[in-house]
PDB file of C-alpha atoms (C1' of nucleotides) in Angstrom:
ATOM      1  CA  UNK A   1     -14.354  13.837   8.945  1.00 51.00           C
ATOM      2  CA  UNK A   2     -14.576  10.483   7.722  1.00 59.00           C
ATOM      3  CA  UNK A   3     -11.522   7.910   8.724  1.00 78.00           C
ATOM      4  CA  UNK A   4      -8.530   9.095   7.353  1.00 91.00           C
ATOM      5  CA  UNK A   5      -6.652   5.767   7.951  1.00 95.00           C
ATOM      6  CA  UNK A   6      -8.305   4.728   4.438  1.00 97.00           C
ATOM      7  CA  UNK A   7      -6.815   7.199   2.574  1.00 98.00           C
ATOM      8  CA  UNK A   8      -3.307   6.253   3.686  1.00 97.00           C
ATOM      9  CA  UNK A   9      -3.733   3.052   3.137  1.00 98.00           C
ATOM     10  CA  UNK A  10      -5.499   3.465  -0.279  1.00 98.00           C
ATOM     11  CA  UNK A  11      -1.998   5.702  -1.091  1.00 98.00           C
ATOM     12  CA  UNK A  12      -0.129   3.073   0.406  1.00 98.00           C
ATOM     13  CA  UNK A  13      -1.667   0.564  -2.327  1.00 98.00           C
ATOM     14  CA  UNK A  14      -1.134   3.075  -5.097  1.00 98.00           C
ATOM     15  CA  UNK A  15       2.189   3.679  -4.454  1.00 98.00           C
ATOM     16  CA  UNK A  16       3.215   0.352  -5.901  1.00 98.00           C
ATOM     17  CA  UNK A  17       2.193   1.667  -9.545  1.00 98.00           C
ATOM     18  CA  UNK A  18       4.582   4.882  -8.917  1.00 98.00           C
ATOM     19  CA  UNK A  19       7.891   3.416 -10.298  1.00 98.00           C
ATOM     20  CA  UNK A  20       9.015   2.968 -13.785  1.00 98.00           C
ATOM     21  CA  UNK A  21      10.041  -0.959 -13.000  1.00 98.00           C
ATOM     22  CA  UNK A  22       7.182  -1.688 -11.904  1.00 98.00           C
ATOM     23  CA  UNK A  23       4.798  -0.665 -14.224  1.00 98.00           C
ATOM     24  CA  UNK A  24       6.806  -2.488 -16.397  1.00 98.00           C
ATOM     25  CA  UNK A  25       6.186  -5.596 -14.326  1.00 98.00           C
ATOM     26  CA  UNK A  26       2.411  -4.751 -14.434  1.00 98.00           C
ATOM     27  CA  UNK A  27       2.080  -4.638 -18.221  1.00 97.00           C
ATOM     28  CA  UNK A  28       4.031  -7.796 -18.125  1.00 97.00           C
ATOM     29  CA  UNK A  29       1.935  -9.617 -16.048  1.00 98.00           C
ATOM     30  CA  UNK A  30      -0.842  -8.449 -18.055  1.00 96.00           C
ATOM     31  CA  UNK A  31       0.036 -11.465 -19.941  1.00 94.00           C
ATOM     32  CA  UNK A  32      -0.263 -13.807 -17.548  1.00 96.00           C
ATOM     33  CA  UNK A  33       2.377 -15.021 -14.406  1.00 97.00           C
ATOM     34  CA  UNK A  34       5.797 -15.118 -15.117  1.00 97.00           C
ATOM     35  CA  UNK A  35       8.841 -15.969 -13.096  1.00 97.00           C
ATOM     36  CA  UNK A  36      11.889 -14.323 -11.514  1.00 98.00           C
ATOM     37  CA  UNK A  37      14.218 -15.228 -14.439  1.00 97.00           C
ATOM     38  CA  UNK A  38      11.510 -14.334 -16.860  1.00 97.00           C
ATOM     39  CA  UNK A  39      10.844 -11.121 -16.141  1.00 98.00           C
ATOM     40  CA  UNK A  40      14.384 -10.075 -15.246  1.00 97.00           C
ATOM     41  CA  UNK A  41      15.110 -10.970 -19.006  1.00 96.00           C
ATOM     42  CA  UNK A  42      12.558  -8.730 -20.062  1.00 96.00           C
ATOM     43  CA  UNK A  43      13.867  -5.445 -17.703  1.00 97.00           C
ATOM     44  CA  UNK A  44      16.909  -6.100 -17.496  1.00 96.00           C
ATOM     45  CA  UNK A  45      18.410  -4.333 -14.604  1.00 96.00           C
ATOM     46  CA  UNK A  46      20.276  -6.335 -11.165  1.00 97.00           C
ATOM     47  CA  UNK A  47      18.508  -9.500  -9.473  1.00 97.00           C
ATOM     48  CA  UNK A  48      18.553  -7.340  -6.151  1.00 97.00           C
ATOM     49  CA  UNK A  49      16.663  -4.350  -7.351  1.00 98.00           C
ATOM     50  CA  UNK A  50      14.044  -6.009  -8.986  1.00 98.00           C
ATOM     51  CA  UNK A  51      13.855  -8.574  -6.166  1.00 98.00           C
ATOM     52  CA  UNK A  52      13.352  -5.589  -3.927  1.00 98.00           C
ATOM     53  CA  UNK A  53      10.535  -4.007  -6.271  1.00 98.00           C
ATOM     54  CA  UNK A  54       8.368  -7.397  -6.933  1.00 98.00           C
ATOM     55  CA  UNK A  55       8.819  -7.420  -3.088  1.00 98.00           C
ATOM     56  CA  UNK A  56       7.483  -4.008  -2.397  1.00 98.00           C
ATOM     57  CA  UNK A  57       4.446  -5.355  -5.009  1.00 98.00           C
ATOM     58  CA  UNK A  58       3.763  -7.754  -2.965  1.00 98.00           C
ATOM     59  CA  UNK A  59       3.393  -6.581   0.176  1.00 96.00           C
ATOM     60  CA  UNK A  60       0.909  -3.855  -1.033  1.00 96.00           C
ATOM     61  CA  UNK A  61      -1.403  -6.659  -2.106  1.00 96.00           C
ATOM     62  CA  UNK A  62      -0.628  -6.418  -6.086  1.00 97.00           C
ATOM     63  CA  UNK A  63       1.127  -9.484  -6.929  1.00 98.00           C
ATOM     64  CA  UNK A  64       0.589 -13.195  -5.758  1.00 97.00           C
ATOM     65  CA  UNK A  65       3.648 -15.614  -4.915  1.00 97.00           C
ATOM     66  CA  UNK A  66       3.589 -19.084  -6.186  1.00 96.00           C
ATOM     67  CA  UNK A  67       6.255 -20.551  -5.424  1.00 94.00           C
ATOM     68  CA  UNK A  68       7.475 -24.164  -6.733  1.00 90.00           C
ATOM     69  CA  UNK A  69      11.064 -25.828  -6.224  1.00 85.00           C
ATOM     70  CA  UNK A  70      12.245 -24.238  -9.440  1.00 89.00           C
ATOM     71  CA  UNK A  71      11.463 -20.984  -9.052  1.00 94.00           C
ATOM     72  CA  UNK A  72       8.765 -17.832  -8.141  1.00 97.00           C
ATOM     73  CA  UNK A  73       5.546 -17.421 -10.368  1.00 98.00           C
ATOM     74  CA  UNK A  74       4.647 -14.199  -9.797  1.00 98.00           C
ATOM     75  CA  UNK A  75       0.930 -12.606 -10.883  1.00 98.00           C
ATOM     76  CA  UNK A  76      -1.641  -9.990 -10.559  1.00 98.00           C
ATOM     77  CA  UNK A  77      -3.601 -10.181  -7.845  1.00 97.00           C
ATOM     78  CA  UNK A  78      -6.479  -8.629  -9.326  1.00 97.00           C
ATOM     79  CA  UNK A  79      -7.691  -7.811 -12.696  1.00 97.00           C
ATOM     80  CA  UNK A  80      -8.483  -4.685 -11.212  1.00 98.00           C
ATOM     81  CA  UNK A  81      -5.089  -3.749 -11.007  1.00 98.00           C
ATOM     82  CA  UNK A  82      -4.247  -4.008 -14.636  1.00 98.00           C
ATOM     83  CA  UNK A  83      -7.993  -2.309 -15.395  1.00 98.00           C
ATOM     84  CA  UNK A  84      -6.372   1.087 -13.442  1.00 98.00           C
ATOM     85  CA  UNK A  85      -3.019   0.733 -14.398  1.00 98.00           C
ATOM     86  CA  UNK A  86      -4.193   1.114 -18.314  1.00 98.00           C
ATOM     87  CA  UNK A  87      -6.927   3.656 -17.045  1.00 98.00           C
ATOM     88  CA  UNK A  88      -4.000   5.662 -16.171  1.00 98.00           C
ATOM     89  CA  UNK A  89      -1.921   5.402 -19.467  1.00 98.00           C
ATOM     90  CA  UNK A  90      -5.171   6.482 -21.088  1.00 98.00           C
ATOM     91  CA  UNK A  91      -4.991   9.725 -19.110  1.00 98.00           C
ATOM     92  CA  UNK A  92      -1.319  10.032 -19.657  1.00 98.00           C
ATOM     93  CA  UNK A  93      -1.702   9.704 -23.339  1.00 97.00           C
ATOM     94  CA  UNK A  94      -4.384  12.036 -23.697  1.00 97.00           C
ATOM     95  CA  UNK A  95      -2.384  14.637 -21.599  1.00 96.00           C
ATOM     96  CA  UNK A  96       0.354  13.829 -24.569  1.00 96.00           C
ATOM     97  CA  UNK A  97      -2.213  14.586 -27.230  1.00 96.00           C
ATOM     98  CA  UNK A  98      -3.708  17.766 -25.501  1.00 93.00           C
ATOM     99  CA  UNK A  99      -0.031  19.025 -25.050  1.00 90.00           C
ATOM    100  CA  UNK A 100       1.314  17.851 -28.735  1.00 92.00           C
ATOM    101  CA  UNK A 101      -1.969  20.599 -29.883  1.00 91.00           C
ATOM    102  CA  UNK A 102      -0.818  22.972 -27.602  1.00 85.00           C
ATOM    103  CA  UNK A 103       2.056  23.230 -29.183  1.00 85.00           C
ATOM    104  CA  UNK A 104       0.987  23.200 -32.559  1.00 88.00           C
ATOM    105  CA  UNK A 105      -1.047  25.746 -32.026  1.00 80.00           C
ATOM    106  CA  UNK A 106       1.434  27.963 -30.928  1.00 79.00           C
ATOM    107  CA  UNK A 107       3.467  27.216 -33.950  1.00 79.00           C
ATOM    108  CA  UNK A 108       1.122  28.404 -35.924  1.00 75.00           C
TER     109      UNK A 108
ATOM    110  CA  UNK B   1      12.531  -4.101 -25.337  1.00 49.00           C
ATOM    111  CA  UNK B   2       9.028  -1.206 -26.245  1.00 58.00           C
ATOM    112  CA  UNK B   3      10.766   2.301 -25.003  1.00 78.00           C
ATOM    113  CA  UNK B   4      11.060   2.227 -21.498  1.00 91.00           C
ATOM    114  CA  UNK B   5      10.445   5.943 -21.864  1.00 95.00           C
ATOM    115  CA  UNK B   6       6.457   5.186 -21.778  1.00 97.00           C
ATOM    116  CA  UNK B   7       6.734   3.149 -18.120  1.00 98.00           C
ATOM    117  CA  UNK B   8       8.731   6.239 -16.040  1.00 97.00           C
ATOM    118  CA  UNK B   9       5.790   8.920 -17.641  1.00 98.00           C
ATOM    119  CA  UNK B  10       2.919   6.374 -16.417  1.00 98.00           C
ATOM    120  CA  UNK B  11       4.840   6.187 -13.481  1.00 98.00           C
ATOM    121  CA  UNK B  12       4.867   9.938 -12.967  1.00 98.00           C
ATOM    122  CA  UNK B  13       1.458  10.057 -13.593  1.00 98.00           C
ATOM    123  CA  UNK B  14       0.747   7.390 -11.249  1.00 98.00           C
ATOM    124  CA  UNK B  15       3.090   9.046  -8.324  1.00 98.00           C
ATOM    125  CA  UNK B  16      -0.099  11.416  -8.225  1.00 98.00           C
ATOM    126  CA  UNK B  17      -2.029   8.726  -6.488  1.00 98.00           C
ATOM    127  CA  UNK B  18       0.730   8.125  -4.232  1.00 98.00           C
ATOM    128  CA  UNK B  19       0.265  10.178  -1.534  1.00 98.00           C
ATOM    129  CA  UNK B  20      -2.667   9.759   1.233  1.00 98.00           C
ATOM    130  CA  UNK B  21      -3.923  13.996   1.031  1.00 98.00           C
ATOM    131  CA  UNK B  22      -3.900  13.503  -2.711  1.00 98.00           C
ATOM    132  CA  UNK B  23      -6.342  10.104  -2.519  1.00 98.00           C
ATOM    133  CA  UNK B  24      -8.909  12.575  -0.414  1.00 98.00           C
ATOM    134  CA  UNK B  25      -8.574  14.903  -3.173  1.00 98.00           C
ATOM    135  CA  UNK B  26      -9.424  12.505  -5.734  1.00 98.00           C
ATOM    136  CA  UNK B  27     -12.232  11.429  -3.544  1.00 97.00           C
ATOM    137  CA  UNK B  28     -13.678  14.882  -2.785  1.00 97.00           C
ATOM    138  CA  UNK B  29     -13.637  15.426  -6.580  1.00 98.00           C
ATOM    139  CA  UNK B  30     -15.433  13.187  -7.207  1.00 96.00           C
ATOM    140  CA  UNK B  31     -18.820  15.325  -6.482  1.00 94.00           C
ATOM    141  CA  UNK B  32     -17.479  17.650  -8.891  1.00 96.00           C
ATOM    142  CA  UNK B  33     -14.959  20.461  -9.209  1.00 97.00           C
ATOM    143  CA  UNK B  34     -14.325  22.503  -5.681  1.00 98.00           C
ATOM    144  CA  UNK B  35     -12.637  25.626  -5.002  1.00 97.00           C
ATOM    145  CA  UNK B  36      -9.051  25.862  -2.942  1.00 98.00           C
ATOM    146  CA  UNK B  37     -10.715  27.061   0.094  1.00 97.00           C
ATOM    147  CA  UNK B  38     -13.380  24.298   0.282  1.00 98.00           C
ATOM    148  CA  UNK B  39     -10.767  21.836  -0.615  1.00 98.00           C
ATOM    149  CA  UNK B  40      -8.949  23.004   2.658  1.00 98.00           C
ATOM    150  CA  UNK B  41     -11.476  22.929   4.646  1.00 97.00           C
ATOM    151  CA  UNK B  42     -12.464  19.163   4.117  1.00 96.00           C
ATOM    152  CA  UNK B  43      -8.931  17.655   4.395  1.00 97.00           C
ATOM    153  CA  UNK B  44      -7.662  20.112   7.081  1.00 96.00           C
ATOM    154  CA  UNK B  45      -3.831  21.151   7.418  1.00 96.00           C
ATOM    155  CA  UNK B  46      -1.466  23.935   6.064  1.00 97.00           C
ATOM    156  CA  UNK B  47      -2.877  26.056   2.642  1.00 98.00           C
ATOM    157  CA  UNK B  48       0.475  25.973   1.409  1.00 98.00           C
ATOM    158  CA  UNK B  49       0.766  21.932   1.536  1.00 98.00           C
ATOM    159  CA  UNK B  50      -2.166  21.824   0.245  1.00 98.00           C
ATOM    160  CA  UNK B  51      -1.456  24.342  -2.943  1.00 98.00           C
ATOM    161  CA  UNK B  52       2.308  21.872  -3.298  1.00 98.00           C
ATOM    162  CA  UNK B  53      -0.355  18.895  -3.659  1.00 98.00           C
ATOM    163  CA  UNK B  54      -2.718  20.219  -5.812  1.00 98.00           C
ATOM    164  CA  UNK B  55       0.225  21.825  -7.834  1.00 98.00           C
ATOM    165  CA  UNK B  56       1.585  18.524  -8.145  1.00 98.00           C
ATOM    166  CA  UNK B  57      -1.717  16.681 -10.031  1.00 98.00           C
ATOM    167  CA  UNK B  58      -2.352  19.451 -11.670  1.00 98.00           C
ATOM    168  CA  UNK B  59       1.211  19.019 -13.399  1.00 97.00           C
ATOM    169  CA  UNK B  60       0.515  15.298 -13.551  1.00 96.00           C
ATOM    170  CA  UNK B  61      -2.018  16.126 -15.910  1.00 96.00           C
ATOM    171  CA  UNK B  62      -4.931  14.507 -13.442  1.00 97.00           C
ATOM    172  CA  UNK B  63      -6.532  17.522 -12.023  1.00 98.00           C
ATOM    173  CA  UNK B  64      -7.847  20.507 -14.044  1.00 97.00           C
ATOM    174  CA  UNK B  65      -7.749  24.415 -12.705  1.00 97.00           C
ATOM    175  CA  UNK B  66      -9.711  27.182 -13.256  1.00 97.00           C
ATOM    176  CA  UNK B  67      -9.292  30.368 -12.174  1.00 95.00           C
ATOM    177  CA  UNK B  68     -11.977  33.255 -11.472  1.00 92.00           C
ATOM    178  CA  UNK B  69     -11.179  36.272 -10.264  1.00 89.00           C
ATOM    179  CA  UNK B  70     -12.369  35.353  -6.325  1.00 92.00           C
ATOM    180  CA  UNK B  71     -10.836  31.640  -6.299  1.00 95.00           C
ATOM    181  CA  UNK B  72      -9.144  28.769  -7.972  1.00 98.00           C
ATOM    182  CA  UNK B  73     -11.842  25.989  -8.575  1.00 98.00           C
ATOM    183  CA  UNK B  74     -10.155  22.360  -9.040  1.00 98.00           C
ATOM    184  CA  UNK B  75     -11.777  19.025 -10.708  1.00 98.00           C
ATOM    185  CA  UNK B  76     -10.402  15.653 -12.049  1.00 98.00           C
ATOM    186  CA  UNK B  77      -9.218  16.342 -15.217  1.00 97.00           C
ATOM    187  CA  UNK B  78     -10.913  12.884 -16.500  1.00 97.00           C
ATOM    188  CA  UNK B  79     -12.940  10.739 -15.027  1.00 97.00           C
ATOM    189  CA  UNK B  80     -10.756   7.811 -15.463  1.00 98.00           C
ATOM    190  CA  UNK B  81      -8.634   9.057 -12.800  1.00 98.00           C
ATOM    191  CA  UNK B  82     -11.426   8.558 -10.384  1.00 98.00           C
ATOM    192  CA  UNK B  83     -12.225   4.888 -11.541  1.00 98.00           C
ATOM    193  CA  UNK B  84      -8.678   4.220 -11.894  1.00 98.00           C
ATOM    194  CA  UNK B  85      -8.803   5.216  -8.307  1.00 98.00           C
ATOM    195  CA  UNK B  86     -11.722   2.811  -6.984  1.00 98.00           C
ATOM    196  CA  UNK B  87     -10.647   0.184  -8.589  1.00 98.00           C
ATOM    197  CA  UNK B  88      -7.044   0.619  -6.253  1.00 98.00           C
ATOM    198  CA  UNK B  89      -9.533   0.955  -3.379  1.00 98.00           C
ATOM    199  CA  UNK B  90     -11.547  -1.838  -4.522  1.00 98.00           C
ATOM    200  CA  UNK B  91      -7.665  -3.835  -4.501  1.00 98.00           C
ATOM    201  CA  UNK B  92      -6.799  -2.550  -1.489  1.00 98.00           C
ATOM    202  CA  UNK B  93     -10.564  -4.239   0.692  1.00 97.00           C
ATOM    203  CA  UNK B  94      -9.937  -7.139  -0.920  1.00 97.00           C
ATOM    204  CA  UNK B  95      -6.755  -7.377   0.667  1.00 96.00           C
ATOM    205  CA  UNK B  96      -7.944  -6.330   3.593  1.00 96.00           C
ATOM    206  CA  UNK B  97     -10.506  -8.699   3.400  1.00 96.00           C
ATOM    207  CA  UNK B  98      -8.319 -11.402   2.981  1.00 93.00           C
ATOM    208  CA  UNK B  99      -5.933 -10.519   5.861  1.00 90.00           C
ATOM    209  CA  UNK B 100      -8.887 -10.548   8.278  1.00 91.00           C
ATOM    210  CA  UNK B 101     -10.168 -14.045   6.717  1.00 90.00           C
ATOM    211  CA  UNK B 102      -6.100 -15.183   7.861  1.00 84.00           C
ATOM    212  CA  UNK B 103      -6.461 -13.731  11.462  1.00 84.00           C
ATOM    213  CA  UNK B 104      -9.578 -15.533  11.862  1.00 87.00           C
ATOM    214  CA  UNK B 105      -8.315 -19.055  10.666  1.00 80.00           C
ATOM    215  CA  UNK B 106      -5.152 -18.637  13.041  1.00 79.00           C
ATOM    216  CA  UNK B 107      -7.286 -18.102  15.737  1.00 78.00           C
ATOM    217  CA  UNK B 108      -9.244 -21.293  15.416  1.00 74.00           C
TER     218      UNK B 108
ATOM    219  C1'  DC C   1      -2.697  53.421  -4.084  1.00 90.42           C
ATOM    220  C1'  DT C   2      -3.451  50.633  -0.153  1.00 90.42           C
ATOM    221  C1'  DT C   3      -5.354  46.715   1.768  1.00 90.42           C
ATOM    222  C1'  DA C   4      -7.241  42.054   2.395  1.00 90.42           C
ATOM    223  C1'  DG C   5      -8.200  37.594   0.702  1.00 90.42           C
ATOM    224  C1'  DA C   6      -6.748  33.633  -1.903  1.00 90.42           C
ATOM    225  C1'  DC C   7      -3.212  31.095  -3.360  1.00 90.42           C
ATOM    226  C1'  DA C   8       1.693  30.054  -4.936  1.00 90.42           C
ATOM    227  C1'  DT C   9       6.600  29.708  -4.372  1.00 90.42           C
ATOM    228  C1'  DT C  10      10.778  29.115  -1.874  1.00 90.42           C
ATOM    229  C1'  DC C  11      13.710  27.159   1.713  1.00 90.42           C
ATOM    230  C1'  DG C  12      15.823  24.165   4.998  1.00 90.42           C
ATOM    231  C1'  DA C  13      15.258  20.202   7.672  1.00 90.42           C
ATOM    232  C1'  DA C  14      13.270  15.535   8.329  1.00 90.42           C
ATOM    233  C1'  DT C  15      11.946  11.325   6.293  1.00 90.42           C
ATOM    234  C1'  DA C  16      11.365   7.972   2.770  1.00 90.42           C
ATOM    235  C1'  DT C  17      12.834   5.618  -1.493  1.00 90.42           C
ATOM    236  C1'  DG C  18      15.876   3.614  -4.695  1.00 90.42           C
ATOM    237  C1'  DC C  19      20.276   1.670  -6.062  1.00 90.42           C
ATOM    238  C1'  DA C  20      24.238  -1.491  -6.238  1.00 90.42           C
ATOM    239  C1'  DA C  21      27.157  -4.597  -4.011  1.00 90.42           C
ATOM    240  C1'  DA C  22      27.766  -8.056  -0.718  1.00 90.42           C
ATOM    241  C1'  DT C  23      25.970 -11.707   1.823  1.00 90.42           C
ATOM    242  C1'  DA C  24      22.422 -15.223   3.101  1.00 90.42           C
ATOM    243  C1'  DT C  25      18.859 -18.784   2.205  1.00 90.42           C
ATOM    244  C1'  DT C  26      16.638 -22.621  -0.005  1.00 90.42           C
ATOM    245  C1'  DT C  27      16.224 -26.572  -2.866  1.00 90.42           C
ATOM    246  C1'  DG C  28      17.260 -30.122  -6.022  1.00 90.42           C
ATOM    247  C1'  DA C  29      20.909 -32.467  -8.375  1.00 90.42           C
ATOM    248  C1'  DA C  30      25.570 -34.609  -8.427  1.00 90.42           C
TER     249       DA C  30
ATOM    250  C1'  DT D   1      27.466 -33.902   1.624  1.00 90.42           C
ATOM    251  C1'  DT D   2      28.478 -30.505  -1.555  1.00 90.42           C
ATOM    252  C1'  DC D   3      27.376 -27.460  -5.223  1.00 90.42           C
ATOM    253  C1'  DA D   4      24.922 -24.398  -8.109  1.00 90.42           C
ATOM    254  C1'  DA D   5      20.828 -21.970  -9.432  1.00 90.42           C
ATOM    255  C1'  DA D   6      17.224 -18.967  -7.948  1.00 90.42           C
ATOM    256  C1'  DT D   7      15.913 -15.654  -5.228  1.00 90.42           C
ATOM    257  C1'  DA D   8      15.934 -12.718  -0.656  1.00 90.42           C
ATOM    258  C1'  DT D   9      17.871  -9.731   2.748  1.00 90.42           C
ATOM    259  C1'  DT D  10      21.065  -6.356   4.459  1.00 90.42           C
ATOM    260  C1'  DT D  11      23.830  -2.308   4.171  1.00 90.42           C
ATOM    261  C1'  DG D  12      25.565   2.221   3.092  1.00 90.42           C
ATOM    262  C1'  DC D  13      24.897   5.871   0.217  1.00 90.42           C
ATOM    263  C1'  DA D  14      22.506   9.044  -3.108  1.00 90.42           C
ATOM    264  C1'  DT D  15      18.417  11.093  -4.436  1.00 90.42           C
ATOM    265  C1'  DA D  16      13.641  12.425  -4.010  1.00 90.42           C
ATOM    266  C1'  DT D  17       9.519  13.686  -1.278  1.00 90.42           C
ATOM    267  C1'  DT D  18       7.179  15.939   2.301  1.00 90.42           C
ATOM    268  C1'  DC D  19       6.543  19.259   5.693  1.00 90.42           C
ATOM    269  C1'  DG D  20       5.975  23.757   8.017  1.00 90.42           C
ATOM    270  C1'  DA D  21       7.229  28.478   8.056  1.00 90.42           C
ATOM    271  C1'  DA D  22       8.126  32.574   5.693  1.00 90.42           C
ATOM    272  C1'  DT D  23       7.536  35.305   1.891  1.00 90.42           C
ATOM    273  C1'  DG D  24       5.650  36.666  -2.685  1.00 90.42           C
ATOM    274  C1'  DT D  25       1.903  37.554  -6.227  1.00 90.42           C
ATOM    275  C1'  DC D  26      -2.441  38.853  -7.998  1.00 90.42           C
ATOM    276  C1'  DT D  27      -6.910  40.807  -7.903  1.00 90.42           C
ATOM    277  C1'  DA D  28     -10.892  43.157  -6.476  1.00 90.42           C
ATOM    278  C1'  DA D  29     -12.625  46.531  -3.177  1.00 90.42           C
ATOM    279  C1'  DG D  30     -12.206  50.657  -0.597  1.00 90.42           C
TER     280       DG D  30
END
DNA sequence: CTTAGACATTCGAATATGCAAATATTTGAA
DNA sequence: TTCAAATATTTGCATATTCGAATGTCTAAG
């Protein structure tokens, strides 16, 4: 049985895609950093919560802090993390596809 | 503001990866589909947690079922699951990586 | 038609997550 | 020194997830 500390801690890592807000941060970022302000105007939603959420990113190792007397840049901290994110919209848009047929078909 | 609709579904999708038994299922897939009872076997613990998991991608849309009459064989229902899952991993040693290279300067 | 093997579903309890409101911290400007 | 903007942290509560045990279903084989 190989190590099965890695597999928590690989969940632990995914877990920071597995919320609405924070995908939503992702895709954001996508574009390049952003700040606090910034991307609370673009979620909308309370300071708090989405303090608590970019926190929660960054603890897992997804985001990067730069922090300068105005406010906090926040970023990807890999490429690789907006390369799975959009591997996983691909598979949830072909599930779409495969279940917009399905039910095509049965309204034939 | 794009329909916020799109971020909770890739979130649900994503939730799939969220869990540490789930990860090892990925991983094991990765060789190819694998029946229930092999599946067990490898990551150890209760049949019926198991079947919740494995109920729970398959209705994610990221893991693919069929049935003969003498088992239930399971396999990634696209392979970008399984990159979109190393690449995490990949995220997740750098990290790691890093964290170690921060213990070492401290102790200088 | 009865049984055994292979899973699935249900249930209640434990734990973890998420939310909103209130409070605290930090930094530059007045 | 004082204030305000920009975020963080804490708290109590509501909801969601996970777990293990018990029970149910389905399909050959006998």
């Amino acid at each position: 049985m190989p190590d099965k500390k890695i597999f928590k801690l690989h969940a632990e890592v995914c877990k920071a895609l597995a919320h609405a807000l924070r995908i939503e941060v992702i895709d954001l970022l996508q574009g390049g950093e952003s700040c606090f302000t910034d991307i609370l105007e673009e979620t909308g939603g309370l300071k708090s919560n989405l303090s608590q959420h970019l926190s929660i990113m960054v603890k897992c190792g997804i985001l990067k802090v730069r922090k300068d007397s105005r406010c906090n840049y926040y970023s990807l901290s890999s490429s690789k993390v907006a390369k799975a994110c959009s591997l996983m919209r691909e598979v949830l848009i072909e599930n779409l596809k495969k279940e917009q047929k399905l039910h095509k078909e049965l309204l034939k």
